[in-house]
Coordinates of C-alpha atoms in Angstrom, one line a residue:
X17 CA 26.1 -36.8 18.3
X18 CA 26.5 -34.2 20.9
X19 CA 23.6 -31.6 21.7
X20 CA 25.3 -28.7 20.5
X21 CA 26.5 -30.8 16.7
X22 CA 22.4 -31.4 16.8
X23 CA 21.6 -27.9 17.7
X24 CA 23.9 -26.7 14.6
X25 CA 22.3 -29.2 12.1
X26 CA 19.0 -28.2 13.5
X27 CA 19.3 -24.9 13.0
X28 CA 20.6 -25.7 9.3
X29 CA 17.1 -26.7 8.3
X30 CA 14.9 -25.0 6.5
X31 CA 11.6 -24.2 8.4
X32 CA 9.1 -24.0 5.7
X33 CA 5.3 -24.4 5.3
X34 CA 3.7 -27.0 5.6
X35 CA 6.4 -28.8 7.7
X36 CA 6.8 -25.8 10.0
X37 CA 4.3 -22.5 10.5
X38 CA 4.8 -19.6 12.6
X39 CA 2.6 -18.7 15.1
X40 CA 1.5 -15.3 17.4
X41 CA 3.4 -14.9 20.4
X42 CA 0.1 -14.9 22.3
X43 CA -0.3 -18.6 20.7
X44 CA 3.0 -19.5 21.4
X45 CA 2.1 -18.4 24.8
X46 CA -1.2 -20.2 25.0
X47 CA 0.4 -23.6 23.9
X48 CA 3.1 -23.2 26.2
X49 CA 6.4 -23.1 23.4
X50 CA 6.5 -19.4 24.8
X51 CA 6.6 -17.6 28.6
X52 CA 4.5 -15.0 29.4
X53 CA 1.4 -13.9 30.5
X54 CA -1.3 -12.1 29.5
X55 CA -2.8 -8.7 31.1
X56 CA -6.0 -9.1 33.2
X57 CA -5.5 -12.9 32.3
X58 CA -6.7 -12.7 29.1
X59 CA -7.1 -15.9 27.1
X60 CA -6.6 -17.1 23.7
X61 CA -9.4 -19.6 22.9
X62 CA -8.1 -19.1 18.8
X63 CA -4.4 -20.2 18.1
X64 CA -3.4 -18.0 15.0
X65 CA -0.6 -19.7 12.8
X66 CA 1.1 -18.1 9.8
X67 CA 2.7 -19.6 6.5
X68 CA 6.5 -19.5 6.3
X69 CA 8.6 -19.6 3.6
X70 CA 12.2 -18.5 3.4
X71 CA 10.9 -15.7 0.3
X72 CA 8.3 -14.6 2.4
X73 CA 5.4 -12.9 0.9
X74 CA 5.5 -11.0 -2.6
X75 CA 2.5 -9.0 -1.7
X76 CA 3.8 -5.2 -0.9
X77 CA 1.2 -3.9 1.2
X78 CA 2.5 -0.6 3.0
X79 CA 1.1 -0.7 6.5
X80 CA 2.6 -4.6 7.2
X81 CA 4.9 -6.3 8.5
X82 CA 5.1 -9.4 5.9
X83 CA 5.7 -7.3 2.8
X84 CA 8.3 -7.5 0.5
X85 CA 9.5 -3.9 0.5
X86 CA 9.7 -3.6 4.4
X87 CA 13.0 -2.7 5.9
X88 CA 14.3 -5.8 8.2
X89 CA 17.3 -6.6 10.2
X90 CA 17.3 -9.8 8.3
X91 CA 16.2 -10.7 4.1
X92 CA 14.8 -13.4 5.8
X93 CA 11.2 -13.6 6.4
X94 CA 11.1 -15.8 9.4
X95 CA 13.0 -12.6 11.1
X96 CA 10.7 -10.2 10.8
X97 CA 7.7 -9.4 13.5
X98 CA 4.2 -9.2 12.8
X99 CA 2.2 -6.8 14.7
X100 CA 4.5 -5.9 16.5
X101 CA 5.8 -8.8 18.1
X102 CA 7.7 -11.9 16.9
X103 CA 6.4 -14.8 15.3
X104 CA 8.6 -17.8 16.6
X105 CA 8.5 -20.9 13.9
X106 CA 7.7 -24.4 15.0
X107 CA 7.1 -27.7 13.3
X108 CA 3.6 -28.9 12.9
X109 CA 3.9 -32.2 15.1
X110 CA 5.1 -30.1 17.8
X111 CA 1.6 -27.7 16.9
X112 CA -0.6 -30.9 17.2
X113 CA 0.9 -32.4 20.2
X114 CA 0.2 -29.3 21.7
X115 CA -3.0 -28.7 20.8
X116 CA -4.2 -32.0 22.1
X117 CA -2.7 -31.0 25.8
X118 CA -5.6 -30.9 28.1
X119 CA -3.2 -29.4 30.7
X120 CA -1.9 -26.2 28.5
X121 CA -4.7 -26.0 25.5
X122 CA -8.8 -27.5 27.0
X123 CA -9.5 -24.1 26.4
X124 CA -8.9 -23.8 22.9
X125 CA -11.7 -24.3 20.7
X126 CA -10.7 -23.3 17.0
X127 CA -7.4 -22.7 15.0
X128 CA -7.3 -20.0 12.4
X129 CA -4.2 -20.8 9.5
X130 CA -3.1 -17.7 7.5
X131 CA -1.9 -17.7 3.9
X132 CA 0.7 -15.3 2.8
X133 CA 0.5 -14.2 -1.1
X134 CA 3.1 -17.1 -2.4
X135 CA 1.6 -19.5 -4.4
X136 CA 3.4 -22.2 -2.3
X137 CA 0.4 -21.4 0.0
X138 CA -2.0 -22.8 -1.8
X139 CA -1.3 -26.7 -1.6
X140 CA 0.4 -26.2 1.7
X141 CA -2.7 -24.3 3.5
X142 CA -4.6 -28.0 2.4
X143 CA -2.5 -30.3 3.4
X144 CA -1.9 -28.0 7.4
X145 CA -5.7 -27.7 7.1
X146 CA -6.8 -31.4 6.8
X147 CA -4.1 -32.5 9.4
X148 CA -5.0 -30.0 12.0
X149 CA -8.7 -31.1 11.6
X150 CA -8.3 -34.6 11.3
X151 CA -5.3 -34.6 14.5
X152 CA -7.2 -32.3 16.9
X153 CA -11.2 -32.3 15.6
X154 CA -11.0 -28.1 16.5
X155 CA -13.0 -25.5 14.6
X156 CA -10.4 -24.7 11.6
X157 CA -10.5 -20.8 9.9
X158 CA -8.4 -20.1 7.0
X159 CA -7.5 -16.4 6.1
X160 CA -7.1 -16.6 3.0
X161 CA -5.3 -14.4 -0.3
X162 CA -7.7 -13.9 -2.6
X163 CA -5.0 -12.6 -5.3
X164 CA -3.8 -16.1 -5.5
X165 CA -7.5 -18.7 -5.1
X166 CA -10.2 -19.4 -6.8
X167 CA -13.5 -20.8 -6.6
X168 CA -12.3 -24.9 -7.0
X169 CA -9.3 -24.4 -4.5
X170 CA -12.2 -22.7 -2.1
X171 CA -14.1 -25.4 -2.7
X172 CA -11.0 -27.6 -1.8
X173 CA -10.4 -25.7 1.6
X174 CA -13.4 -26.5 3.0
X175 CA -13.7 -30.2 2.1
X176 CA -10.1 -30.4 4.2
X177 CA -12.3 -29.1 7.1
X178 CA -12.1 -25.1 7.2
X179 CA -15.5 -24.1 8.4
X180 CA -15.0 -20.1 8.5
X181 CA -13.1 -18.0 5.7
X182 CA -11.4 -15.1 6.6
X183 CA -10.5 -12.4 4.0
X184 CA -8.4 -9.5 4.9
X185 CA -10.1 -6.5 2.7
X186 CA -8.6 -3.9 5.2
X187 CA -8.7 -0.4 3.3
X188 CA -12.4 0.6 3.3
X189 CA -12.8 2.0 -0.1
X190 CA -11.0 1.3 -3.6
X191 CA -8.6 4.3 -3.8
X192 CA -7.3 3.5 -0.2
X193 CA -7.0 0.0 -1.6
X194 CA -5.3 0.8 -4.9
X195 CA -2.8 3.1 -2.8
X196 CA -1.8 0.8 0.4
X197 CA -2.0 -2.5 -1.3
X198 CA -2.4 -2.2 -5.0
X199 CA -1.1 -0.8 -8.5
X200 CA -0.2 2.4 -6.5
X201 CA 2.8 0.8 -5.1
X202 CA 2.9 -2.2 -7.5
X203 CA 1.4 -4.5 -5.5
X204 CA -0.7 -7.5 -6.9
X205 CA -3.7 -7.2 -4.8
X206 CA -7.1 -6.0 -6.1
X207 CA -10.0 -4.3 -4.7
X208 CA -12.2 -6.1 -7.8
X209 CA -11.0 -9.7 -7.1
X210 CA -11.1 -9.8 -3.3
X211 CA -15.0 -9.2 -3.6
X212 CA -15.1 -11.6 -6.8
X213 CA -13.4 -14.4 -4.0
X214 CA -16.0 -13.0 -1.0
X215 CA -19.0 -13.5 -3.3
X216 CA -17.4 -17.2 -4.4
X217 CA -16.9 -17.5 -1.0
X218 CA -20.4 -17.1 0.3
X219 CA -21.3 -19.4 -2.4
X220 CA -19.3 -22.1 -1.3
X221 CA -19.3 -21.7 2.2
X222 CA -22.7 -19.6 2.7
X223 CA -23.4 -16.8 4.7
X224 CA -22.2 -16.1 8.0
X225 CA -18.9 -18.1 7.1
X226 CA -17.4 -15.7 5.5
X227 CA -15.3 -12.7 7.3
X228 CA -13.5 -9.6 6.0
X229 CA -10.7 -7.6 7.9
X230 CA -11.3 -3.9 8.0
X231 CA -8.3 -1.4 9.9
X232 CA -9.7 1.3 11.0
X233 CA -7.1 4.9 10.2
X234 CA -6.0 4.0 6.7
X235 CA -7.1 7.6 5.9
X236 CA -10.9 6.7 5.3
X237 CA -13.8 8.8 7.1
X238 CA -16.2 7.2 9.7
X239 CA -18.9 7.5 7.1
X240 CA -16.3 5.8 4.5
X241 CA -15.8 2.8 7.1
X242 CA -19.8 2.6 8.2
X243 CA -20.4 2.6 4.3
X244 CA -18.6 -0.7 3.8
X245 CA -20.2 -2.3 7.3
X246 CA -23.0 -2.2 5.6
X247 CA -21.9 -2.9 2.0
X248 CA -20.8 -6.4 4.0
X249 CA -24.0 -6.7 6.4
X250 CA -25.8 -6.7 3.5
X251 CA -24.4 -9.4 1.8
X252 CA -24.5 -11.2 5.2
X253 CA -20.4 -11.2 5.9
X254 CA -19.6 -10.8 8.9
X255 CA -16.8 -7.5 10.4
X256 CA -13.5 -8.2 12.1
X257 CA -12.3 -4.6 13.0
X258 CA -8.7 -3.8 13.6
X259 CA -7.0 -0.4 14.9
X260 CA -4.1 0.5 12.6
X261 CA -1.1 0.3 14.1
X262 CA 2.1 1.2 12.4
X263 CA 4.9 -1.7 11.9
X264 CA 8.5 -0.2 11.9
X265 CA 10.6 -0.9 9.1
X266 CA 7.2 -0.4 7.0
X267 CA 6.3 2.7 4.6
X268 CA 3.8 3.4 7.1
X269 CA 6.1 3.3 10.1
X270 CA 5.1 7.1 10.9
X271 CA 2.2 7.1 10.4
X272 CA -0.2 7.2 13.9
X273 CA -3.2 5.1 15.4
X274 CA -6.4 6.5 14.4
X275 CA -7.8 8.6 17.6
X276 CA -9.6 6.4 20.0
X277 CA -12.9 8.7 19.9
X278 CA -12.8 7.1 16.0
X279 CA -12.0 3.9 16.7
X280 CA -14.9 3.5 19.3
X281 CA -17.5 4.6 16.8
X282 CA -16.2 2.2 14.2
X283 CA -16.7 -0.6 16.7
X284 CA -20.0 0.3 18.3
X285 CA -20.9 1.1 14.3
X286 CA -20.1 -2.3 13.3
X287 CA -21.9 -3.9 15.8
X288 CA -25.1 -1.9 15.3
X289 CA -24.8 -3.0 11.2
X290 CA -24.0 -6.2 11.6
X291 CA -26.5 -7.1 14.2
X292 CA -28.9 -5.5 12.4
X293 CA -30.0 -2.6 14.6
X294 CA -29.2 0.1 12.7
X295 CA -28.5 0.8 8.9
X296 CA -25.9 3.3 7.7
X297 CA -28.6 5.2 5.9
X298 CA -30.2 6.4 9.1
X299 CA -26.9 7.4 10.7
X300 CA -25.7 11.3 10.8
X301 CA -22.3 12.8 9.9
X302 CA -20.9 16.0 9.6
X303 CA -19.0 17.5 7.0
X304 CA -15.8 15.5 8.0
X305 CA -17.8 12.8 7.7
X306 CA -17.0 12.0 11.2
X307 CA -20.1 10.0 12.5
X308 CA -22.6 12.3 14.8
X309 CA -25.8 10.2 15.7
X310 CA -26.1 6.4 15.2
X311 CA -29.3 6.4 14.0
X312 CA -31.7 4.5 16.8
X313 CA -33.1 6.0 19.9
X314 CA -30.3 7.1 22.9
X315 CA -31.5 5.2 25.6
X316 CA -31.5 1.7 23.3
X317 CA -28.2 2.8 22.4
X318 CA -27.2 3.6 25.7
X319 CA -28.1 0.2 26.9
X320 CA -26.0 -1.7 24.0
X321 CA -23.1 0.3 24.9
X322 CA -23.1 -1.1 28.6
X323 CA -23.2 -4.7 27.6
X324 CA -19.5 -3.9 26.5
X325 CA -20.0 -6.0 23.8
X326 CA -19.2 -3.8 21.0
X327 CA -16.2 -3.2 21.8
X328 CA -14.9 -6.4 22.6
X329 CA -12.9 -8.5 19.9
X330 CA -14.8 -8.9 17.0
X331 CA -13.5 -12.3 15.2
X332 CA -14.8 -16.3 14.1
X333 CA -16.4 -18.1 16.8
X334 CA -15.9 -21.2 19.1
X335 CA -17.3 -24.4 19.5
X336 CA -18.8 -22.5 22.5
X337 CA -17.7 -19.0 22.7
X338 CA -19.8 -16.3 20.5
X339 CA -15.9 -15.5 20.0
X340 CA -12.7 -17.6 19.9
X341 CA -10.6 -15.2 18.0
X342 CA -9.8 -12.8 20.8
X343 CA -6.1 -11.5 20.4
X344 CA -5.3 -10.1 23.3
X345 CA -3.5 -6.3 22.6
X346 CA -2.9 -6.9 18.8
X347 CA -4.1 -3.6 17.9
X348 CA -2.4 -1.9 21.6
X349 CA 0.0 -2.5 24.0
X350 CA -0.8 -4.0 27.0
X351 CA 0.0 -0.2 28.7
X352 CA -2.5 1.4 26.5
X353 CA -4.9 -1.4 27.6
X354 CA -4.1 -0.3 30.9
X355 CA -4.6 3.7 30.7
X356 CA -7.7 3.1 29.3
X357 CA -6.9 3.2 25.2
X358 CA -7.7 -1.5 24.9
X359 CA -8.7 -1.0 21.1
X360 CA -10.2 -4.5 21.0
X361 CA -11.0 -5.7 24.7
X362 CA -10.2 -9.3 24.5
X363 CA -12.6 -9.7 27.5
X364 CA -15.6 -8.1 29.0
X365 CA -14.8 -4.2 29.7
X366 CA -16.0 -3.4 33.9
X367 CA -17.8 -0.8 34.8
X368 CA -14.7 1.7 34.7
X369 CA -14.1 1.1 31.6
X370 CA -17.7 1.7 30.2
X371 CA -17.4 4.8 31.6
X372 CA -14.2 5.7 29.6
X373 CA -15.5 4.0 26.7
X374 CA -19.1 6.6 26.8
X375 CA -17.1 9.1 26.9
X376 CA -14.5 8.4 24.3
X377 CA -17.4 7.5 22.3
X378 CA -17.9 11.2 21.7
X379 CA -14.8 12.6 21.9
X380 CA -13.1 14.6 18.2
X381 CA -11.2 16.7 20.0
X382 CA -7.9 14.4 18.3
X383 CA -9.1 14.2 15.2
X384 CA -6.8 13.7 12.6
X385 CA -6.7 15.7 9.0
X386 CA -7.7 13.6 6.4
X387 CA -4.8 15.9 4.0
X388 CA -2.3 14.5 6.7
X389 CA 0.9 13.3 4.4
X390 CA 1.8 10.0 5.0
X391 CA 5.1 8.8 4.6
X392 CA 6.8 8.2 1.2
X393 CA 5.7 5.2 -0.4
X394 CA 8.2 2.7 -1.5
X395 CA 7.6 1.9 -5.6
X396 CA 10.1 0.8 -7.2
X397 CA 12.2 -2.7 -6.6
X398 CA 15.1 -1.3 -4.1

């Protein structure tokens, strides 16, 4: 058989979970299935790979790029981006093969396997699980749909090695839930059962093993967000902030990235919750709710602010790295990165950039309206 008759029945296949996963274009970069490189050299210590099926997800979330309502080129859900890139597909021996190269991958220390809301997902993230751990013995995360789980299926994920659970909350308070992801626009998501599967989930995999995904510029206030940083501190979850950005094709396509005066005080307010240095009690706001005063004396502040820390990729950690999950310009392009605007610096900021980051730290002058319209959202089946 000639290359191009084996090309042809190749490309016949179908490339489904758990045979086959997509991956981030930054992994497919890091384990050398892509070109590329990154800006300032950034690494990716956490290879992110993504569920595939040919029906894609039936969750219709209105900000993302996997939903079932968005507009695409293509029905099929292997075509569409993600955060605004691609997604190439490749088959899980290839994955493993990689991911045992010294040469392309001795830096990576964990792999982090994302469900979609299919119930296809559920065996399939198992069976990926336990062959990633027992093939390559990294640090395994699973992000997880709480829609579809429960508590014997978490228990299940973690005996097939997952260590760290990841749960993708994202709106910070119930009505921004219900109107993104939920009955709003007929979705199946629920603000009640993702915390029913976060408090399972501490139980099964105790605290500190347990993340939730927050975007910052869903609509919510700064004292909305730093409400539910420490709603999760307190229960001993740990953050992963994101900057909204909008996914063409989506209902949200128009809508903008929050100001990066707002996204700056989310981070540097996580940080301060969830290391326990401040409480959101003791923090001051003004009648936009936009945050004023964190709370614990300037110059201690000050000082955590030049570590650069806060501001750097909040996510699981490494076998050695306080993070792993880095992933370089998710939430900004590599040119925003580079006038100064990085939302989620996958490496430590220099001093230049501490300098912009104090001072967009107390910068409103873009604030946007909370009563700003966003784009119509799709409800009904078409």
């Amino acid at each position: 058989m000639d290359k191009a008759a084996s090309q042809e029945i190749e490309d016949t296949v179908s490339k489904e979970s758990p045979e086959y996963l997509q991956m981030s274009l930054a992994a497919a970069m890091t384990l050398g299935l892509k070109s590329g490189s990154f800006y300032k050299d950034a690494t990716l210590p956490c290879v992110n790979l993504l569920l595939t099926y040919e029906e894609g997800c039936f969750a219709r979330c209105a900000y993302c790029g996997l939903s079932f309502v968005r507009e695409c080129e293509s029905e099929l859900h292997k075509d569409k981006s993600f955060i605004r890139v691609e997604w190439p597909t490749h088959d899980l021996n290839t994955i493993i093969q990689k991911l045992n190269s010294k040469e392309k991958c001795s830096h990576v220390e964990r792999v982090c396997i994302s469900m979609l809301t299919n119930k296809r997902a559920l065996q399939d993230t198992i069976i990926i699980a336990k062959r990633i751990k027992n093939e390559t013995g990294l640090l395994v995360s699973g992000l997880i749909t709480p829609t579809i789980v429960n508590k014997d299926w978490l228990i299940a994920l973690k005996n097939a090695g997952v260590d760290k659970l990841g749960i993708a909350i994202d709106a910070a308070t119930p009505e921004l839930f219900d109107k993104f992801r939920g009955k709003d626009i007929r979705g199946p998501h629920r603000w009640e059962t993702y915390w029913k599967i976060i408090q399972e989930g501490l139980q099964v995999f105790e605290s500190k093993n347990v993340g939730i995904h927050l975007i910052v510029g869903l609509g919510e206030t700064e004292e909305e967000m730093a409400k539910i940083f420490q709603q999760a501190a307190d229960r001993e979850v740990l953050i992963h902030l994101f900057s909204f950005f909008p996914e063409p094709g989506s209902p949200l396509e128009n809508r903008e990235q929050p100001p990066i005066g707002q996204y700056r005080r989310m981070q540097l307010a996580r940080f301060l919750i969830e290391e326990k240095k401040a409480r959101v009690e003791n923090m001051k706001f003004d009648n936009e709710g936009g945050l004023i005063d964190f709370g614990i004396p300037e110059q201690f502040l000050k000082e955590i602010v030049k570590t650069g820390i806060p501001f750097m990729t909040s996510g699981c950690p490494g076998s050695t790295l306080r993070v792993a999950c880095t992933r370089p310009y998710a939430n900004s392009t590599p040119y925003q990165a580079y006038i100064g605007e990085c939302r989620n610096f996958p490496y430590s900021p220099n001093e230049k950039e501490l300098e912009r980051i104090q001072h967009q730290l107390s910068d409103f002058s873009d604030r946007v309206s909370l009563h700003s319209s966003d784009a119509e959202l799709v409800s009904d089946d078409n």
